[in-house]
Coordinates of C-alpha atoms in Angstrom, one line a residue:
Chain A
M1 CA 14.0 -92.6 -6.8
P2 CA 12.1 -89.3 -7.1
G3 CA 13.7 -87.2 -4.4
K4 CA 12.4 -83.9 -3.2
T5 CA 13.7 -80.7 -4.6
V6 CA 16.2 -79.0 -2.4
K7 CA 16.4 -75.3 -2.7
V8 CA 20.1 -74.3 -2.5
D9 CA 20.9 -70.8 -1.4
R10 CA 23.7 -69.9 -3.7
N11 CA 24.0 -66.5 -2.2
I12 CA 23.7 -64.7 -5.5
T13 CA 21.2 -62.1 -4.6
L14 CA 23.1 -58.9 -5.3
T15 CA 22.8 -55.8 -3.3
F16 CA 21.8 -52.5 -4.9
W17 CA 25.5 -51.3 -5.2
E18 CA 26.5 -54.6 -6.7
K19 CA 23.8 -54.4 -9.3
L20 CA 25.1 -51.0 -10.3
Y21 CA 28.3 -52.8 -11.6
I22 CA 30.4 -49.6 -11.4
P23 CA 31.4 -49.7 -7.7
E24 CA 32.3 -53.3 -8.0
I25 CA 34.3 -52.7 -11.2
I26 CA 36.2 -49.9 -9.4
R27 CA 36.9 -52.3 -6.5
G28 CA 38.3 -54.8 -8.9
L29 CA 40.4 -52.2 -10.7
Y30 CA 41.6 -51.1 -7.2
I31 CA 42.8 -54.6 -6.4
T32 CA 44.8 -55.0 -9.6
T33 CA 46.2 -51.5 -9.3
K34 CA 47.3 -52.3 -5.8
H35 CA 49.4 -55.1 -7.2
F36 CA 50.5 -53.3 -10.3
L37 CA 51.9 -50.0 -8.9
P38 CA 54.2 -51.4 -6.2
N39 CA 55.4 -54.1 -8.5
F40 CA 56.0 -51.6 -11.3
V41 CA 57.9 -49.2 -9.0
S42 CA 60.1 -51.9 -7.4
V43 CA 60.9 -53.6 -10.8
V44 CA 61.9 -50.4 -12.4
R45 CA 63.9 -49.3 -9.4
A46 CA 65.7 -52.7 -9.2
Y47 CA 66.4 -52.5 -12.9
I48 CA 67.9 -49.0 -12.7
L49 CA 69.8 -49.5 -9.5
N50 CA 70.8 -53.0 -10.6
K51 CA 69.7 -54.5 -7.3
P52 CA 67.6 -57.6 -8.0
E53 CA 67.0 -58.2 -4.3
E54 CA 64.8 -55.1 -4.2
R55 CA 62.3 -56.5 -6.6
K56 CA 59.1 -57.3 -4.8
I57 CA 58.1 -60.1 -7.2
M58 CA 59.3 -63.5 -6.0
T59 CA 60.5 -64.7 -9.4
I60 CA 64.3 -65.1 -9.9
Y61 CA 65.9 -64.4 -13.3
Y62 CA 67.5 -67.8 -13.0
P63 CA 70.7 -68.2 -15.1
E64 CA 71.7 -64.6 -14.3
E65 CA 70.6 -64.6 -10.7
K66 CA 71.0 -67.5 -8.3
P67 CA 68.5 -68.4 -5.6
N68 CA 69.6 -68.5 -1.9
I69 CA 69.9 -72.1 -1.1
P70 CA 68.8 -73.1 2.4
E71 CA 71.5 -74.9 4.3
A72 CA 69.4 -78.1 4.6
Y73 CA 69.3 -78.4 0.8
R74 CA 70.5 -81.7 -0.6
G75 CA 72.4 -81.3 -3.8
R76 CA 75.0 -83.5 -5.4
P77 CA 76.8 -85.7 -2.8
V78 CA 80.5 -85.0 -2.6
L79 CA 83.5 -86.4 -0.8
V80 CA 85.3 -84.1 1.7
R81 CA 89.0 -83.5 1.1
G82 CA 90.6 -82.7 4.5
E83 CA 93.0 -79.9 5.2
D84 CA 95.9 -82.3 4.8
G85 CA 94.9 -82.9 1.2
K86 CA 93.7 -86.4 1.8
E87 CA 90.2 -87.7 1.6
K88 CA 88.5 -88.1 5.0
C89 CA 86.8 -91.3 3.9
V90 CA 88.0 -94.5 5.6
A91 CA 86.3 -96.9 3.2
C92 CA 84.1 -98.4 5.9
G93 CA 81.3 -99.0 3.4
L94 CA 78.5 -97.7 5.6
C95 CA 77.3 -95.3 2.9
E96 CA 77.4 -98.2 0.4
V97 CA 75.1 -100.1 2.7
A98 CA 72.8 -97.2 3.5
C99 CA 72.4 -96.1 -0.2
P100 CA 68.8 -97.2 -1.2
P101 CA 69.5 -97.3 -5.0
H102 CA 73.0 -98.8 -4.5
C103 CA 74.8 -96.1 -6.4
I104 CA 78.0 -96.1 -4.3
S105 CA 80.7 -98.7 -4.8
I106 CA 83.9 -98.6 -2.8
V107 CA 87.2 -100.5 -2.9
G108 CA 89.1 -99.9 0.3
A109 CA 92.9 -100.0 0.8
I110 CA 95.4 -99.3 3.6
R111 CA 98.1 -96.6 3.5
K112 CA 101.7 -97.3 4.7
D113 CA 100.9 -95.5 8.0
G114 CA 98.0 -97.9 8.6
T115 CA 95.1 -95.6 7.9
R116 CA 92.4 -96.8 5.6
Y117 CA 91.4 -95.0 2.4
P118 CA 89.2 -95.8 -0.6
E119 CA 91.2 -96.9 -3.5
T120 CA 88.3 -96.3 -5.8
Y121 CA 85.1 -94.5 -4.8
V122 CA 82.5 -94.5 -7.6
L123 CA 79.1 -92.8 -7.3
D124 CA 76.7 -93.3 -10.1
G125 CA 74.9 -90.0 -10.5
S126 CA 72.3 -91.5 -12.8
R127 CA 71.1 -93.6 -9.9
C128 CA 71.5 -91.3 -7.0
I129 CA 68.2 -90.1 -5.5
F130 CA 69.6 -87.3 -3.4
C131 CA 68.2 -88.8 -0.2
G132 CA 71.2 -87.9 1.9
L133 CA 71.3 -91.3 3.8
C134 CA 75.0 -91.7 2.9
E135 CA 75.7 -88.4 4.6
E136 CA 73.8 -89.6 7.7
A137 CA 75.5 -92.9 7.7
C138 CA 79.0 -91.6 7.4
P139 CA 80.8 -91.6 10.8
E140 CA 83.7 -89.4 9.5
E141 CA 81.8 -86.5 7.9
A142 CA 83.5 -87.7 4.7
I143 CA 80.5 -87.6 2.3
V144 CA 78.1 -84.7 2.4
M145 CA 75.4 -83.3 0.3
S146 CA 76.7 -80.2 -1.4
H147 CA 74.6 -77.2 -2.5
N148 CA 75.5 -77.9 -6.1
Y149 CA 72.3 -78.4 -8.2
E150 CA 73.6 -77.4 -11.6
N151 CA 74.9 -79.6 -14.5
L152 CA 73.7 -82.8 -12.8
T153 CA 72.4 -84.3 -16.1
E154 CA 74.2 -85.5 -19.1
L155 CA 73.1 -86.8 -22.5
D156 CA 75.2 -89.9 -21.8
R157 CA 74.8 -92.0 -18.6
G158 CA 78.4 -92.9 -18.7
L159 CA 79.3 -89.3 -18.1
M160 CA 77.3 -89.3 -14.9
I161 CA 79.4 -91.9 -13.1
Y162 CA 81.6 -89.8 -10.9
D163 CA 84.9 -91.2 -9.6
K164 CA 87.0 -90.0 -6.7
D165 CA 88.6 -87.1 -8.5
A166 CA 85.2 -85.8 -9.6
L167 CA 83.7 -86.2 -6.1
L168 CA 86.5 -84.7 -3.9
V169 CA 85.8 -81.1 -2.8
P170 CA 88.0 -79.2 -0.3
E171 CA 86.7 -79.0 3.2
A172 CA 86.8 -75.2 3.2
K173 CA 84.0 -75.0 0.5
L174 CA 81.7 -77.2 2.5
K175 CA 81.9 -75.5 5.9
E176 CA 78.3 -74.4 5.9
R177 CA 77.0 -77.8 5.3
L178 CA 79.3 -79.5 7.8
E179 CA 78.2 -77.1 10.5
F180 CA 74.6 -77.9 9.6
I181 CA 75.2 -81.6 10.0
R182 CA 76.8 -81.2 13.4
K183 CA 73.7 -79.1 14.5
R184 CA 71.3 -81.8 13.5
A185 CA 70.0 -83.6 16.6
Y186 CA 70.0 -87.1 15.2
S187 CA 73.5 -86.8 13.7
K188 CA 74.9 -86.5 17.2
C189 CA 74.1 -90.2 17.9
N190 CA 76.7 -91.1 15.3
Y191 CA 79.6 -90.0 17.4
Chain B
M1 CA 53.6 -32.5 -74.0
F2 CA 52.6 -32.4 -70.3
D3 CA 49.5 -30.4 -69.6
Y4 CA 50.3 -28.1 -66.7
T5 CA 46.8 -26.8 -66.3
Y6 CA 45.9 -29.8 -64.0
L7 CA 48.7 -29.1 -61.5
P8 CA 47.4 -27.8 -58.2
A9 CA 47.6 -24.0 -57.8
P10 CA 50.8 -23.0 -56.1
N11 CA 49.1 -21.9 -52.8
L12 CA 47.8 -25.5 -52.4
I13 CA 51.2 -27.0 -52.2
P14 CA 51.9 -26.0 -48.5
Q15 CA 48.5 -27.5 -47.6
L16 CA 49.4 -30.7 -49.5
I17 CA 52.8 -30.9 -47.7
E18 CA 51.0 -30.2 -44.4
M19 CA 48.5 -32.9 -45.1
M20 CA 51.2 -35.4 -46.0
I21 CA 53.1 -34.7 -42.8
K22 CA 50.0 -35.2 -40.7
I23 CA 49.1 -38.4 -42.5
I24 CA 52.7 -39.8 -42.2
F25 CA 52.8 -38.7 -38.5
I26 CA 49.5 -40.5 -37.7
F27 CA 50.5 -43.6 -39.7
T28 CA 54.0 -44.0 -38.2
L29 CA 52.7 -43.3 -34.7
N30 CA 50.0 -46.0 -35.0
I31 CA 51.6 -48.7 -37.1
G32 CA 55.2 -48.0 -36.1
F33 CA 54.8 -47.2 -32.4
F34 CA 51.5 -48.1 -30.8
A35 CA 50.8 -51.4 -32.6
P36 CA 54.0 -53.0 -31.7
I37 CA 54.6 -51.4 -28.3
L38 CA 51.1 -52.3 -27.0
G39 CA 51.8 -56.0 -27.4
Y40 CA 54.8 -55.5 -25.1
V41 CA 52.9 -53.2 -22.7
E42 CA 50.1 -55.7 -22.4
R43 CA 52.4 -58.5 -21.6
K44 CA 54.3 -56.5 -19.0
Q45 CA 51.4 -54.8 -17.4
S46 CA 49.4 -58.0 -17.0
A47 CA 52.5 -59.7 -15.6
L48 CA 53.1 -57.0 -13.0
M49 CA 49.4 -57.0 -12.0
Q50 CA 49.6 -60.8 -11.4
D51 CA 52.9 -60.6 -9.5
R52 CA 54.8 -62.1 -12.4
I53 CA 57.7 -60.6 -14.4
G54 CA 56.6 -61.0 -18.0
A55 CA 58.6 -61.2 -21.2
N56 CA 62.3 -60.5 -20.5
R57 CA 64.4 -63.2 -22.4
A58 CA 64.9 -61.8 -25.9
D59 CA 68.3 -60.0 -26.0
I60 CA 70.7 -58.5 -28.4
F61 CA 74.4 -59.0 -27.4
G62 CA 73.2 -59.7 -23.9
Y63 CA 71.1 -56.6 -23.4
T64 CA 67.4 -57.2 -22.8
L65 CA 66.2 -53.7 -22.1
G66 CA 63.5 -55.2 -19.9
G67 CA 62.3 -57.4 -22.7
L68 CA 61.7 -54.7 -25.3
F69 CA 63.3 -56.9 -28.0
H70 CA 60.4 -59.2 -27.7
I71 CA 58.6 -56.8 -30.1
M72 CA 61.2 -57.6 -32.8
S73 CA 61.2 -61.4 -32.1
D74 CA 57.4 -61.4 -32.2
A75 CA 57.4 -59.5 -35.6
I76 CA 60.0 -61.9 -37.0
K77 CA 58.1 -64.9 -35.8
L78 CA 54.9 -63.7 -37.4
I79 CA 56.5 -62.8 -40.7
V80 CA 58.3 -66.1 -41.0
K81 CA 55.3 -68.2 -40.0
E82 CA 53.4 -70.2 -42.6
D83 CA 50.4 -68.4 -44.1
F84 CA 47.9 -71.1 -43.9
I85 CA 44.5 -71.1 -45.7
P86 CA 42.4 -74.1 -44.6
R87 CA 40.9 -76.5 -47.2
G88 CA 37.4 -75.4 -48.3
A89 CA 38.0 -71.8 -47.2
D90 CA 37.2 -69.0 -49.6
K91 CA 40.7 -67.9 -50.6
V92 CA 39.8 -64.4 -51.8
L93 CA 37.6 -63.5 -48.8
H94 CA 40.0 -65.2 -46.4
T95 CA 42.8 -63.0 -47.6
F96 CA 40.7 -59.9 -47.8
A97 CA 39.3 -60.1 -44.2
P98 CA 42.4 -58.9 -42.3
F99 CA 42.6 -55.8 -44.5
A100 CA 39.0 -55.1 -43.9
A101 CA 39.7 -55.3 -40.2
V102 CA 42.7 -53.0 -40.1
V103 CA 41.9 -50.3 -42.6
P104 CA 38.7 -48.9 -40.8
T105 CA 40.6 -48.6 -37.5
L106 CA 43.2 -46.4 -39.2
L107 CA 40.5 -44.6 -41.1
A108 CA 38.9 -43.3 -37.9
F109 CA 42.1 -41.4 -37.1
A110 CA 41.4 -39.1 -40.1
V111 CA 38.9 -37.1 -38.1
I112 CA 40.4 -37.2 -34.6
P113 CA 42.1 -33.9 -33.7
F114 CA 45.4 -34.2 -31.9
G115 CA 46.0 -30.5 -31.5
G116 CA 44.4 -27.1 -32.1
K117 CA 44.9 -24.5 -34.8
Y118 CA 48.2 -22.8 -35.0
N119 CA 49.7 -20.0 -37.2
L120 CA 53.2 -21.0 -38.3
W121 CA 55.1 -18.5 -40.4
G122 CA 51.8 -17.2 -41.8
H123 CA 50.5 -20.7 -42.6
E124 CA 47.3 -21.8 -40.8
T125 CA 47.7 -25.3 -39.4
N126 CA 44.9 -27.4 -38.1
L127 CA 46.1 -30.6 -36.4
V128 CA 43.5 -32.9 -37.8
I129 CA 43.8 -34.8 -41.1
A130 CA 40.2 -34.1 -42.2
D131 CA 38.2 -31.6 -40.3
L132 CA 34.7 -33.0 -41.1
D133 CA 31.6 -31.4 -39.8
V134 CA 30.2 -34.8 -38.9
G135 CA 33.5 -36.1 -37.5
I136 CA 32.1 -38.4 -34.8
L137 CA 29.7 -40.0 -37.3
F138 CA 32.6 -40.8 -39.5
V139 CA 34.2 -42.6 -36.6
F140 CA 31.0 -44.6 -36.0
A141 CA 30.9 -45.4 -39.7
A142 CA 34.4 -46.6 -39.7
G143 CA 33.7 -48.7 -36.6
S144 CA 30.8 -50.3 -38.4
L145 CA 33.0 -51.1 -41.4
A146 CA 35.5 -52.9 -39.1
T147 CA 32.7 -55.4 -38.3
Y148 CA 32.9 -56.6 -41.9
G149 CA 36.5 -57.7 -41.4
S150 CA 35.6 -60.0 -38.5
V151 CA 32.4 -61.3 -40.1
I152 CA 34.0 -62.1 -43.4
A153 CA 36.9 -63.7 -41.6
G154 CA 34.5 -66.0 -39.7
W155 CA 32.4 -66.7 -42.8
S156 CA 35.2 -67.5 -45.1
S157 CA 37.3 -69.8 -42.8
N158 CA 35.1 -72.9 -43.3
N159 CA 35.3 -73.5 -39.5
N160 CA 32.4 -73.7 -37.1
W161 CA 34.2 -71.9 -34.3
S162 CA 35.0 -69.1 -36.7
L163 CA 31.4 -68.9 -37.9
L164 CA 30.0 -68.8 -34.3
G165 CA 32.6 -66.1 -33.5
A166 CA 31.5 -64.1 -36.6
V167 CA 27.8 -64.4 -35.6
R168 CA 28.6 -63.2 -32.2
V169 CA 30.6 -60.3 -33.6
A170 CA 27.8 -59.3 -35.8
S171 CA 25.2 -59.3 -33.0
Q172 CA 27.4 -57.7 -30.4
M173 CA 28.6 -54.9 -32.8
L174 CA 25.0 -54.2 -33.9
S175 CA 23.7 -54.0 -30.3
Y176 CA 26.4 -51.8 -29.1
E177 CA 26.6 -49.5 -32.0
V178 CA 23.1 -48.4 -31.4
A179 CA 23.9 -47.6 -27.7
M180 CA 27.3 -46.1 -28.6
G181 CA 25.7 -43.5 -30.9
L182 CA 23.1 -42.6 -28.3
T183 CA 25.6 -42.2 -25.5
L184 CA 27.3 -39.4 -27.4
V185 CA 24.1 -37.6 -28.3
G186 CA 24.3 -35.8 -24.9
V187 CA 27.7 -34.6 -25.8
F188 CA 26.5 -33.2 -29.1
M189 CA 23.7 -31.4 -27.3
V190 CA 26.1 -29.9 -24.8
Y191 CA 28.7 -28.7 -27.3
H192 CA 26.1 -27.9 -30.1
T193 CA 28.2 -29.7 -32.7
L194 CA 29.1 -33.1 -34.3
S195 CA 32.6 -32.0 -35.3
L196 CA 35.3 -33.6 -33.1
T197 CA 37.5 -30.5 -33.6
E198 CA 34.8 -28.2 -32.2
I199 CA 34.0 -30.5 -29.3
A200 CA 37.6 -30.6 -28.4
A201 CA 38.0 -26.8 -28.8
G202 CA 35.0 -26.4 -26.5
Q203 CA 36.7 -28.0 -23.6
E204 CA 39.4 -25.4 -23.0
E205 CA 38.2 -24.6 -19.5
F206 CA 38.9 -27.4 -17.1
F207 CA 35.3 -27.7 -15.8
H208 CA 33.9 -27.7 -19.3
W209 CA 35.5 -31.1 -20.0
G210 CA 33.1 -33.8 -21.2
I211 CA 33.6 -35.8 -18.0
F212 CA 32.1 -33.0 -15.9
L213 CA 29.3 -32.1 -18.3
Q214 CA 28.4 -35.7 -19.3
P215 CA 29.5 -38.1 -16.5
V216 CA 26.9 -40.7 -17.2
G217 CA 27.6 -40.5 -20.9
F218 CA 31.2 -41.2 -20.1
F219 CA 30.6 -44.4 -18.3
L220 CA 28.1 -45.6 -20.9
F221 CA 30.4 -44.7 -23.7
I222 CA 33.4 -46.5 -22.2
A223 CA 31.3 -49.6 -21.7
C224 CA 30.1 -49.5 -25.4
A225 CA 33.6 -48.8 -26.6
L226 CA 35.0 -51.8 -24.7
A227 CA 32.3 -53.9 -26.3
E228 CA 33.1 -52.6 -29.7
N229 CA 36.8 -53.4 -29.1
K230 CA 35.9 -57.1 -28.5
R231 CA 38.4 -57.3 -25.6
V232 CA 38.0 -59.1 -22.4
P233 CA 34.9 -58.0 -20.5
F234 CA 33.1 -58.4 -23.8
D235 CA 35.3 -60.8 -25.7
T236 CA 32.6 -63.4 -26.3
P237 CA 33.4 -63.4 -30.1
E238 CA 36.9 -64.6 -29.5
A239 CA 36.4 -66.4 -26.2
E240 CA 39.3 -68.8 -25.9
S241 CA 37.5 -71.3 -23.6
E242 CA 34.5 -71.6 -25.9
L243 CA 35.5 -70.8 -29.5
V244 CA 39.2 -71.5 -29.7
A245 CA 40.0 -68.0 -31.0
G246 CA 36.6 -67.0 -32.5
Y247 CA 36.6 -65.5 -35.9
F248 CA 40.3 -65.6 -36.5
T249 CA 40.9 -69.2 -35.4
E250 CA 42.1 -70.2 -38.9
Y251 CA 44.5 -67.3 -39.4
S252 CA 48.3 -67.5 -38.9
G253 CA 51.3 -65.4 -39.7
L254 CA 50.9 -61.9 -40.9
K255 CA 47.2 -62.1 -41.4
F256 CA 46.8 -63.0 -37.8
A257 CA 49.1 -60.2 -36.9
M258 CA 46.8 -57.8 -38.8
F259 CA 43.8 -58.8 -36.6
W260 CA 46.0 -58.4 -33.6
M261 CA 47.1 -55.0 -34.9
A262 CA 43.5 -54.0 -35.6
E263 CA 42.6 -54.8 -32.0
F264 CA 45.4 -52.7 -30.6
L265 CA 44.8 -49.8 -33.0
E266 CA 41.1 -49.9 -31.9
I267 CA 42.3 -49.4 -28.3
V268 CA 44.2 -46.4 -29.5
T269 CA 41.2 -45.1 -31.4
I270 CA 38.9 -45.5 -28.4
A271 CA 41.5 -43.8 -26.1
A272 CA 41.8 -40.9 -28.5
I273 CA 38.0 -40.5 -28.8
L274 CA 37.7 -40.7 -25.0
V275 CA 40.4 -38.0 -24.6
G276 CA 39.0 -35.9 -27.4
V277 CA 35.4 -36.0 -26.2
F278 CA 35.6 -36.4 -22.4
F279 CA 39.0 -35.4 -21.2
G280 CA 39.8 -32.0 -22.8
A281 CA 41.7 -33.3 -25.9
W282 CA 45.0 -31.3 -26.0
H283 CA 44.0 -28.8 -23.3
I284 CA 46.1 -28.6 -20.2
P285 CA 44.0 -28.2 -17.0
F286 CA 43.8 -24.6 -15.7
L287 CA 46.0 -23.3 -18.5
S288 CA 44.3 -21.8 -21.5
D289 CA 45.7 -22.1 -25.0
D290 CA 46.3 -18.4 -25.4
S291 CA 48.2 -18.0 -22.1
L292 CA 50.5 -20.8 -23.1
L293 CA 51.0 -19.3 -26.6
N294 CA 51.6 -15.9 -25.1
F295 CA 54.1 -17.3 -22.6
L296 CA 56.1 -19.3 -25.2
A297 CA 55.8 -16.5 -27.8
G298 CA 57.3 -14.1 -25.2
I299 CA 60.4 -16.3 -24.9
F300 CA 60.9 -17.7 -28.4
G301 CA 59.1 -15.2 -30.7
L302 CA 55.7 -15.6 -32.3
N303 CA 56.5 -18.3 -34.9
F304 CA 58.7 -20.5 -32.7
G305 CA 56.3 -19.9 -29.8
S306 CA 53.4 -21.2 -31.7
L307 CA 55.5 -24.1 -33.0
F308 CA 56.4 -25.1 -29.4
T309 CA 52.8 -24.6 -28.3
M310 CA 51.8 -27.0 -31.0
L311 CA 54.4 -29.5 -29.9
V312 CA 53.3 -29.2 -26.2
H313 CA 49.6 -29.6 -27.1
T314 CA 50.3 -32.7 -29.3
G315 CA 52.5 -34.1 -26.5
V316 CA 49.7 -33.5 -23.9
F317 CA 47.2 -35.2 -26.2
W318 CA 49.2 -38.3 -26.8
L319 CA 50.2 -38.5 -23.1
K320 CA 46.5 -38.5 -22.2
V321 CA 45.9 -41.1 -24.8
A322 CA 48.7 -43.2 -23.4
M323 CA 47.2 -42.9 -19.9
F324 CA 43.8 -44.0 -21.2
I325 CA 45.4 -47.0 -23.0
G326 CA 46.8 -48.0 -19.7
F327 CA 43.4 -47.7 -18.1
L328 CA 41.8 -49.8 -20.8
M329 CA 44.5 -52.4 -20.4
L330 CA 43.8 -52.3 -16.7
I331 CA 40.2 -53.1 -17.3
R332 CA 41.0 -55.8 -19.7
W333 CA 43.2 -57.6 -17.2
S334 CA 41.0 -57.0 -14.2
L335 CA 37.4 -58.0 -15.1
P336 CA 36.1 -61.5 -16.0
R337 CA 34.3 -62.1 -19.2
F338 CA 30.5 -61.6 -19.5
R339 CA 28.4 -64.5 -20.5
Y340 CA 26.9 -64.0 -23.9
D341 CA 23.4 -63.4 -22.8
Q342 CA 24.7 -61.0 -20.2
V343 CA 26.4 -59.0 -22.9
M344 CA 23.2 -58.7 -24.8
K345 CA 21.2 -57.9 -21.7
L346 CA 23.7 -55.2 -20.7
G347 CA 23.6 -53.7 -24.1
W348 CA 19.8 -53.6 -24.8
K349 CA 18.3 -53.5 -21.3
I350 CA 20.7 -51.3 -19.4
I351 CA 22.9 -49.2 -21.5
L352 CA 20.3 -48.3 -24.2
P353 CA 17.6 -47.1 -21.8
L354 CA 20.2 -45.3 -19.6
S355 CA 21.6 -43.5 -22.6
L356 CA 18.1 -42.5 -23.7
A357 CA 17.4 -41.2 -20.1
N358 CA 20.7 -39.4 -20.3
I359 CA 19.6 -37.6 -23.4
V360 CA 16.3 -36.6 -21.8
V361 CA 17.9 -35.3 -18.6
T362 CA 20.6 -33.4 -20.6
G363 CA 17.8 -31.8 -22.6
I364 CA 15.9 -30.8 -19.5
I365 CA 18.9 -29.3 -17.9
L366 CA 20.0 -27.5 -21.0
L367 CA 16.5 -26.0 -21.3
M368 CA 16.5 -24.9 -17.7
V369 CA 20.0 -23.4 -17.9
N370 CA 19.0 -21.4 -21.0

């Protein structure tokens, strides 16, 4: 269908100063200089003073410098070892049920004093999707998502199956995350 | 028996030594310092301008020095790489082209003065390798020769991208060489000379610098010089998005490094000419050569005084050159590329008439002043 020609105003008529090129070029150079000079000063200053946090560039020199992890970050799930040295887990199996990829498998047992504990607690790291549902399901604050994001992969999947010894972390190291869990509105419903 | 009659006369030997020192100085400064360090500077400066960090990983025993060792790793990589000549390429010309690109850029330094005349222990020293009367024309001639390197490279590679790049180089260089020569005519008229040494010496007073006497000429010359350099606002011959890498698409290893080096040395040449012609060469603003010499001679004695004056002047010159290199890099990383027809239009329809007008206006003003 032969349509009518539509004249589009592309707004490319240049003003006299824009046609001269030079003022616009100077404006462009000003913009890049405005980025370059403060960055240069701050990078050199941070290098000399050895204070990476004073660098104005957002990039982090990763292996040497570590980023600040927000408290809501979900890293590798770990089991909490209470102050008495025993795991807090009571082997109720709620996390096992909640886990979408079924990466947790628990065999429960009863201690001589009548309390329950997991005889084996196996978490398959190669299947875990770091969703944090196990943490939400847990009534005992026994499994939490730690802030550990390093060395989570192996060349062999067999090495990524963590047993109880690999998963247990002392409570003192997880204080920040435990407080965060208690603050969360929906987690209060669990108690 | 050896015929001694052909040995140089004894009084020529100091001159010979002086000449060798100057050549070695220029050579080491360019090949040994500027060529490698500019690669690093360019990476770092562009990174900082774009709020990035830039090269910083190469290290020796855990020390990175802000990424300075990348120069060494780059060099090792380029040396170790395979030197590839494509099938169907002209082997002789393909090998010859990088040399044809590098040598003229070094050649131009022969006539660029990096200091004035000094009397050291009764020996008159002129800090320029060859003090030619037609110095600036020699620079233009060398610049024209550099075109051959690129054109031969594109022609001999047996690659259409390379050939297109070479064609673009040829037309761009031709167009801008005309304009480049004419932009500097105003300077020759003002200083009454073609010799770079005399132009530089004529800028002792701060307000006699070329930028004040020939402001239009400066802007036109810098545009032409950027076009001659084939870097970004005018990089149509090697446009990545259109021609892969233009005329050096088929080069690798050390031959590629030579094109790379030629590009960086051309920046240094342009910066040196800009400083020598428009920014007072080795002169310090508001401080005449004689007063500096008298001041230093009063402290260290005449000979050491003039030696230190020489060092100060050389330092000032290369400092200015370094600042201009930074400025040229700033332009390279700030401005987008011109379209090919825009390059031609700018050269023939804008810069050429403006430079002709500049000559006329300069002539009228000179007549009125005299």
